[in-house]
GROMACS .gro file of C-alpha atoms in nm:
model
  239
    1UNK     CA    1  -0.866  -1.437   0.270
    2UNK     CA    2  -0.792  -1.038   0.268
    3UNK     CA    3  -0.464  -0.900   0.346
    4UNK     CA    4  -0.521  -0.482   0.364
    5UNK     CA    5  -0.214  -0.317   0.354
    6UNK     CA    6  -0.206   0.066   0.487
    7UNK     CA    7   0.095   0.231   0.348
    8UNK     CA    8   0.264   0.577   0.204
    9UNK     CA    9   0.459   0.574  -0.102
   10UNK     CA   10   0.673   0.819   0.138
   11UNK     CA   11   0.767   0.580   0.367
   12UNK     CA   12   1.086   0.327   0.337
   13UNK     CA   13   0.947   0.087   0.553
   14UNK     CA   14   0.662   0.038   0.351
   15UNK     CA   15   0.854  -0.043   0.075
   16UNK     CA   16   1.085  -0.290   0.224
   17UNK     CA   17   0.772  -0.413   0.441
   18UNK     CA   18   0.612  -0.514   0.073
   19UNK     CA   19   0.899  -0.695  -0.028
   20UNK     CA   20   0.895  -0.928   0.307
   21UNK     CA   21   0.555  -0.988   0.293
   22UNK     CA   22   0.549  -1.032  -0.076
   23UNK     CA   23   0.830  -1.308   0.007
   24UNK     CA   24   0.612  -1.439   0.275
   25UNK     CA   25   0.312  -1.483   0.056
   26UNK     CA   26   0.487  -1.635  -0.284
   27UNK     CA   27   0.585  -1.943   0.002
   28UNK     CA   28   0.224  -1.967   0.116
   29UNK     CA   29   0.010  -2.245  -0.003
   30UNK     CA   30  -0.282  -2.078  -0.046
   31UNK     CA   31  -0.130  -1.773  -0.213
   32UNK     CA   32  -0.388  -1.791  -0.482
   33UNK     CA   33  -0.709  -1.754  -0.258
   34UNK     CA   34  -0.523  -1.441  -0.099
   35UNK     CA   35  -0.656  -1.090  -0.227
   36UNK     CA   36  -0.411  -0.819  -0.135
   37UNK     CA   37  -0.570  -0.441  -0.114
   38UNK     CA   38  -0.371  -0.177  -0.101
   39UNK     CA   39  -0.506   0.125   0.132
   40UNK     CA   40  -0.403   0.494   0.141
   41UNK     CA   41  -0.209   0.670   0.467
   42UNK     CA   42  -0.036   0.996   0.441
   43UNK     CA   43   0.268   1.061   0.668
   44UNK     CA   44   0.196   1.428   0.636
   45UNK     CA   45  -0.145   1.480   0.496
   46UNK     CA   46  -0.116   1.860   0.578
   47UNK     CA   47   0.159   1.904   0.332
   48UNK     CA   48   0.056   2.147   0.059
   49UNK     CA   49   0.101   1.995  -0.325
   50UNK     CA   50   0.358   2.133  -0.479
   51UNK     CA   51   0.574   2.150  -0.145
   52UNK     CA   52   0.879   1.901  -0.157
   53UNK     CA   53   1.240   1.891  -0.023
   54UNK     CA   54   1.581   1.717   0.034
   55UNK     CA   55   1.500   1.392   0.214
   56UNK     CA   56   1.865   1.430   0.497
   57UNK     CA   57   1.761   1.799   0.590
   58UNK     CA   58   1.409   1.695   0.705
   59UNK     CA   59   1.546   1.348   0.857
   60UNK     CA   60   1.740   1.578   1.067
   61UNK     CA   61   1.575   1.784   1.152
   62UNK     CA   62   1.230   1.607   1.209
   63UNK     CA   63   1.440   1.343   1.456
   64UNK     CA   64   1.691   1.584   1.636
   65UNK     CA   65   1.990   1.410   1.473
   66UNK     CA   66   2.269   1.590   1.228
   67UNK     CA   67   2.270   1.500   0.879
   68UNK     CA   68   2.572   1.279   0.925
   69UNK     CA   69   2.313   1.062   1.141
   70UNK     CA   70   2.051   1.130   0.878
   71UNK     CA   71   2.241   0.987   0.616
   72UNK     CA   72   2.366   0.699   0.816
   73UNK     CA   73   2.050   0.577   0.903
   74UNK     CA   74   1.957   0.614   0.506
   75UNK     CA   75   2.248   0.420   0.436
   76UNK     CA   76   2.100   0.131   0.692
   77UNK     CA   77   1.773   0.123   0.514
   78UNK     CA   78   1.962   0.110   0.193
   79UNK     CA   79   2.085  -0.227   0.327
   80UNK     CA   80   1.785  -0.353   0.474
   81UNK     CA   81   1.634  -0.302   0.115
   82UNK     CA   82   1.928  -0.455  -0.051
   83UNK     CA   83   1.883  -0.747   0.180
   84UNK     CA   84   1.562  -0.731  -0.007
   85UNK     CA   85   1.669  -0.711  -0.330
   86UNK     CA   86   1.552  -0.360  -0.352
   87UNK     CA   87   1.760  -0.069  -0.518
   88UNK     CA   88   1.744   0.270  -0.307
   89UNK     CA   89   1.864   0.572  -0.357
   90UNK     CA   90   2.042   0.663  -0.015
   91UNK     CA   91   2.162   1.057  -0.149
   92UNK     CA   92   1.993   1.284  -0.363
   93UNK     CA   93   1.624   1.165  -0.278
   94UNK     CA   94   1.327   1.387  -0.197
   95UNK     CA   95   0.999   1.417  -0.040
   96UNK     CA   96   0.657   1.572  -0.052
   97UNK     CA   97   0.285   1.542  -0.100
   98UNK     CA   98   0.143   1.241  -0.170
   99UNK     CA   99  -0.208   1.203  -0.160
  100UNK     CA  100  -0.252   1.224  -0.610
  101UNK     CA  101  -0.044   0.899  -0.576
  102UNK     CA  102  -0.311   0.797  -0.346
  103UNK     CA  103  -0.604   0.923  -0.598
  104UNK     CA  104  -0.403   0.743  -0.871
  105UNK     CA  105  -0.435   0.431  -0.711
  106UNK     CA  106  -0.781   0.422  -0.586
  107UNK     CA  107  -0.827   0.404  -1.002
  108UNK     CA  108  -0.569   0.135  -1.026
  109UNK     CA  109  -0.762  -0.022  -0.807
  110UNK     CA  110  -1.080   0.015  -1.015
  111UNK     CA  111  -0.872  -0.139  -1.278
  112UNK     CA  112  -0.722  -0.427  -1.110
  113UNK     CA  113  -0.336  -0.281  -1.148
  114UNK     CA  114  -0.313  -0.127  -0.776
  115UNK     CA  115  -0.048  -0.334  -0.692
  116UNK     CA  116   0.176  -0.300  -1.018
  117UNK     CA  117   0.139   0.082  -0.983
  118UNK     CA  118   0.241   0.074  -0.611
  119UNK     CA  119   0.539  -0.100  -0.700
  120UNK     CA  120   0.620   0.129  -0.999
  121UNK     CA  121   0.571   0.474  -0.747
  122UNK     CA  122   0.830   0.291  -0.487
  123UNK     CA  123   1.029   0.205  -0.726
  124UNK     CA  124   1.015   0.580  -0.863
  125UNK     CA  125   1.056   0.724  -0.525
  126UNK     CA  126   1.337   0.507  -0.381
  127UNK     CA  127   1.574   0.386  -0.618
  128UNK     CA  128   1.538   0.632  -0.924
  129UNK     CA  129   1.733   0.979  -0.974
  130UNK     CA  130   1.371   1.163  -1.123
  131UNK     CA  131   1.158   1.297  -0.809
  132UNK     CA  132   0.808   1.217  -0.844
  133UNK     CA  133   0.711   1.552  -0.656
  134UNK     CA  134   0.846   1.789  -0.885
  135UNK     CA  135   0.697   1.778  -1.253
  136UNK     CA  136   0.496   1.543  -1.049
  137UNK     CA  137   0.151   1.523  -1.283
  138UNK     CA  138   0.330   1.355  -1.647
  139UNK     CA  139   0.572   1.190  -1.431
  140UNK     CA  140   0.276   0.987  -1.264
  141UNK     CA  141   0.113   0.994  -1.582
  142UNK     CA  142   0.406   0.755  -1.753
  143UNK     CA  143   0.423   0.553  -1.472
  144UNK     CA  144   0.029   0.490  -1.408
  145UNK     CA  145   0.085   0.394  -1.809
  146UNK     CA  146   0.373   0.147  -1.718
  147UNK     CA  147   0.116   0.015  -1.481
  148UNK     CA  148  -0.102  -0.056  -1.733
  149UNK     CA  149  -0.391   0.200  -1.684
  150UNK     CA  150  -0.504   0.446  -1.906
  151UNK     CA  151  -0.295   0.810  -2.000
  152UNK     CA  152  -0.610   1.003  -2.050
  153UNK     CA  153  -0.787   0.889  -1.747
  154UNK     CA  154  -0.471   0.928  -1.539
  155UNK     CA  155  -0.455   1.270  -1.647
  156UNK     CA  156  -0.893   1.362  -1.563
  157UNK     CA  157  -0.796   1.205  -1.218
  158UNK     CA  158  -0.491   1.419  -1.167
  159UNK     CA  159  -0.688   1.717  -1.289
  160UNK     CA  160  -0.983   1.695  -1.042
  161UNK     CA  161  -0.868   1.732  -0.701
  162UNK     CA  162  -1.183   1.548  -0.601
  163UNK     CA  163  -1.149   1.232  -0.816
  164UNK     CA  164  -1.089   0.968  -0.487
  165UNK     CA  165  -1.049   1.201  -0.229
  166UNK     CA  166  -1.332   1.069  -0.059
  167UNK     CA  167  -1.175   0.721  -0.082
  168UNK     CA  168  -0.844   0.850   0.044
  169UNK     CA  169  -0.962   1.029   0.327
  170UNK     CA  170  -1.193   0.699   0.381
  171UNK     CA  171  -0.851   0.497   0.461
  172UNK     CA  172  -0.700   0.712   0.662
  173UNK     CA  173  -1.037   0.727   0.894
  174UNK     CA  174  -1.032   0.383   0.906
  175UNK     CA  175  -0.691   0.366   0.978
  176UNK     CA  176  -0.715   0.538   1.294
  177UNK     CA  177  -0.994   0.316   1.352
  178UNK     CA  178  -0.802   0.033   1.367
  179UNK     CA  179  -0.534   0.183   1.590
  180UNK     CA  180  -0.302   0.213   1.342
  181UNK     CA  181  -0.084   0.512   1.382
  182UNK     CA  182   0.201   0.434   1.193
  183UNK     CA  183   0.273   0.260   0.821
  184UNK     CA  184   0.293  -0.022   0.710
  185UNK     CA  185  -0.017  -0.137   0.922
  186UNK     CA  186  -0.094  -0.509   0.766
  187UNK     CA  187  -0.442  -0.638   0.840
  188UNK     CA  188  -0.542  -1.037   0.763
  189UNK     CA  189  -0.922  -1.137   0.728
  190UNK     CA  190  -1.004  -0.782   0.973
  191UNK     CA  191  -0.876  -1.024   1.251
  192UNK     CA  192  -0.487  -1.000   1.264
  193UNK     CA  193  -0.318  -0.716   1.257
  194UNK     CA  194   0.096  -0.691   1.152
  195UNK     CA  195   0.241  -0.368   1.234
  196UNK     CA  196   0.553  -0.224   1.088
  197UNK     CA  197   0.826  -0.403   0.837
  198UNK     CA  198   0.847  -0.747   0.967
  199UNK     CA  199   1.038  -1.011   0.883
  200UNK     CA  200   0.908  -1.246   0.625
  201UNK     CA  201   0.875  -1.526   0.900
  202UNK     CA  202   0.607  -1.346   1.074
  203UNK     CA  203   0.430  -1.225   0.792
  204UNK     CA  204   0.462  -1.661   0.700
  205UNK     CA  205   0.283  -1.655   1.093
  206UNK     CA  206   0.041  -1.409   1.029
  207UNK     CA  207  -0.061  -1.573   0.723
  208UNK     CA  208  -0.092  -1.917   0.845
  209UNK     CA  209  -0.285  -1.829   1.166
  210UNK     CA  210  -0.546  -1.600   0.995
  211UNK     CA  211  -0.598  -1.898   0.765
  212UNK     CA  212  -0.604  -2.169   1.026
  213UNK     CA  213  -0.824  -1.972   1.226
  214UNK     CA  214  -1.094  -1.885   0.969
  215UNK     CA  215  -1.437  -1.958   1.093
  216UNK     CA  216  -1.641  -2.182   0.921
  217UNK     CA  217  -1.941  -2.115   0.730
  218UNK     CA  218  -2.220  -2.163   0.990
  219UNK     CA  219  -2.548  -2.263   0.785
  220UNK     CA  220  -2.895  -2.199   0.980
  221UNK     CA  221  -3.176  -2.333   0.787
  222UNK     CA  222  -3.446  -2.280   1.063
  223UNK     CA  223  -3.486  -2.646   1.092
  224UNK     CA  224  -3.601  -2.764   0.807
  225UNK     CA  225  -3.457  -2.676   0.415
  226UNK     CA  226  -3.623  -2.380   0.260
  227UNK     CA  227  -3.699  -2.325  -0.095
  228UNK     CA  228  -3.388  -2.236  -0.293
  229UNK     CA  229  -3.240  -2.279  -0.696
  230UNK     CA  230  -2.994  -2.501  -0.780
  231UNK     CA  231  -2.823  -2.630  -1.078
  232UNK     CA  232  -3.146  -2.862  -1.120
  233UNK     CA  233  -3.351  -2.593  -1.093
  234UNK     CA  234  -3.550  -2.401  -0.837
  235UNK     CA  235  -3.791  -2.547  -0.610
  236UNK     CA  236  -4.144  -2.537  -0.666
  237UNK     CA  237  -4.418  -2.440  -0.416
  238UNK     CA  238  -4.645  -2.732  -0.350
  239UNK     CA  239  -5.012  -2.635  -0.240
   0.00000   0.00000   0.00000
């Protein structure tokens, strides 16, 4: 079974949302026939590179609340991710463009480490003191490294503005496809869809009904068996 996750390293809720599903899935018995793909979505995809900013100004102003409401309703997802067991930063954070993380991990993927490095750029974003929008290129350099992928190929993909691009703006299409307009956007087997930071009880539901409710392998022969190769061999044409 396929879980797609849509999600921006940018968003809080992705980050806890990982955590609750993650929780979810360690308790499910068939864990180990689950493959987990991790798919780009940029809260602000026109934001220019380069661009970034206190996180409380542009909570306040982006939601018509004063910062003393921006920074207690960073102080409530600092909770919901310590419920989590998930450090976060709730003063002194910033934000800003994100789609080379997204590049970045389109090669994790390649590699087989998309998930480490997704946890290592949350864990960079949220709960550590060094932005990863300013100095941004060696900064995701060490931690596509930590991830386990390659410093000099890191670097080519972070030089060429077109390494992935296609395969980020590929998610996001398909994305809006699916109807999702807002992150995280879970999707099990192309047939369930989990919107939004759950709890990990219905991320346990999702999981068990997608599996349940797998269709079975429907074998049309025509009739009669057809030639085919086995482990005895293949099957030889009689005149």
């Amino acid at each position: 079974m396929r879980v797609e996750i849509w999600s921006d390293i940018a968003c809080p809720w992705c980050y806890v949302g990982k955590a609750r599903f993650e929780k979810a899935l360690a308790a499910f018995p068939h864990r180990d026939a689950v493959e987990v793909v991790h798919r780009s979505f940029e809260l602000d995809p026109t934001r220019a590179k380069g661009d970034s900013g206190a996180v409380i100004p542009m909570l306040a102003q982006k939601y018509g609340m004063t910062e003393d409401q921006a920074r207690a309703a960073e102080r409530n997802l600092g909770e919901n991710a310590a419920s989590e067991g998930l450090d976060y930063l709730t003063e002194g954070r910033d934000h800003g463009n994100t789609f080379d993380m997204h590049r970045l991990l389109h090669l994790a993927k390649e590699h087989g480490r998309q998930d480490e490095l997704i946890g290592l750029l949350y864990r960079a974003n949220f709960a550590e003191e060094r932005s990863v929008f300013t100095d941004a290129d060696e900064h995701l350099v060490s931690l596509a490294v930590e991830a386990g992928l390659d410093a000099d190929e890191a670097r080519a993909v972070l030089a060429d503005p077109d390494r992935y691009a296609d395969d980020v703006r590929a998610d996001e299409r398909e994305a809006a496809e699916l109807g999702a307009n807002g992150v995280p956007f879970f999707v099990l087997d192309r047939a369930y869809g989990v919107s939004g930071a759950q709890p990990a009880e219905v991320f346990t539901q999702a999981l068990e009904q997608a599996w349940g409710n797998r269709s079975p392998l429907q074998v049309i022969d025509g009739g009669a068996g057809a030639e085919a190769c086995g482990p005895d061999g293949c099957a030889v044409p009689q005149n």
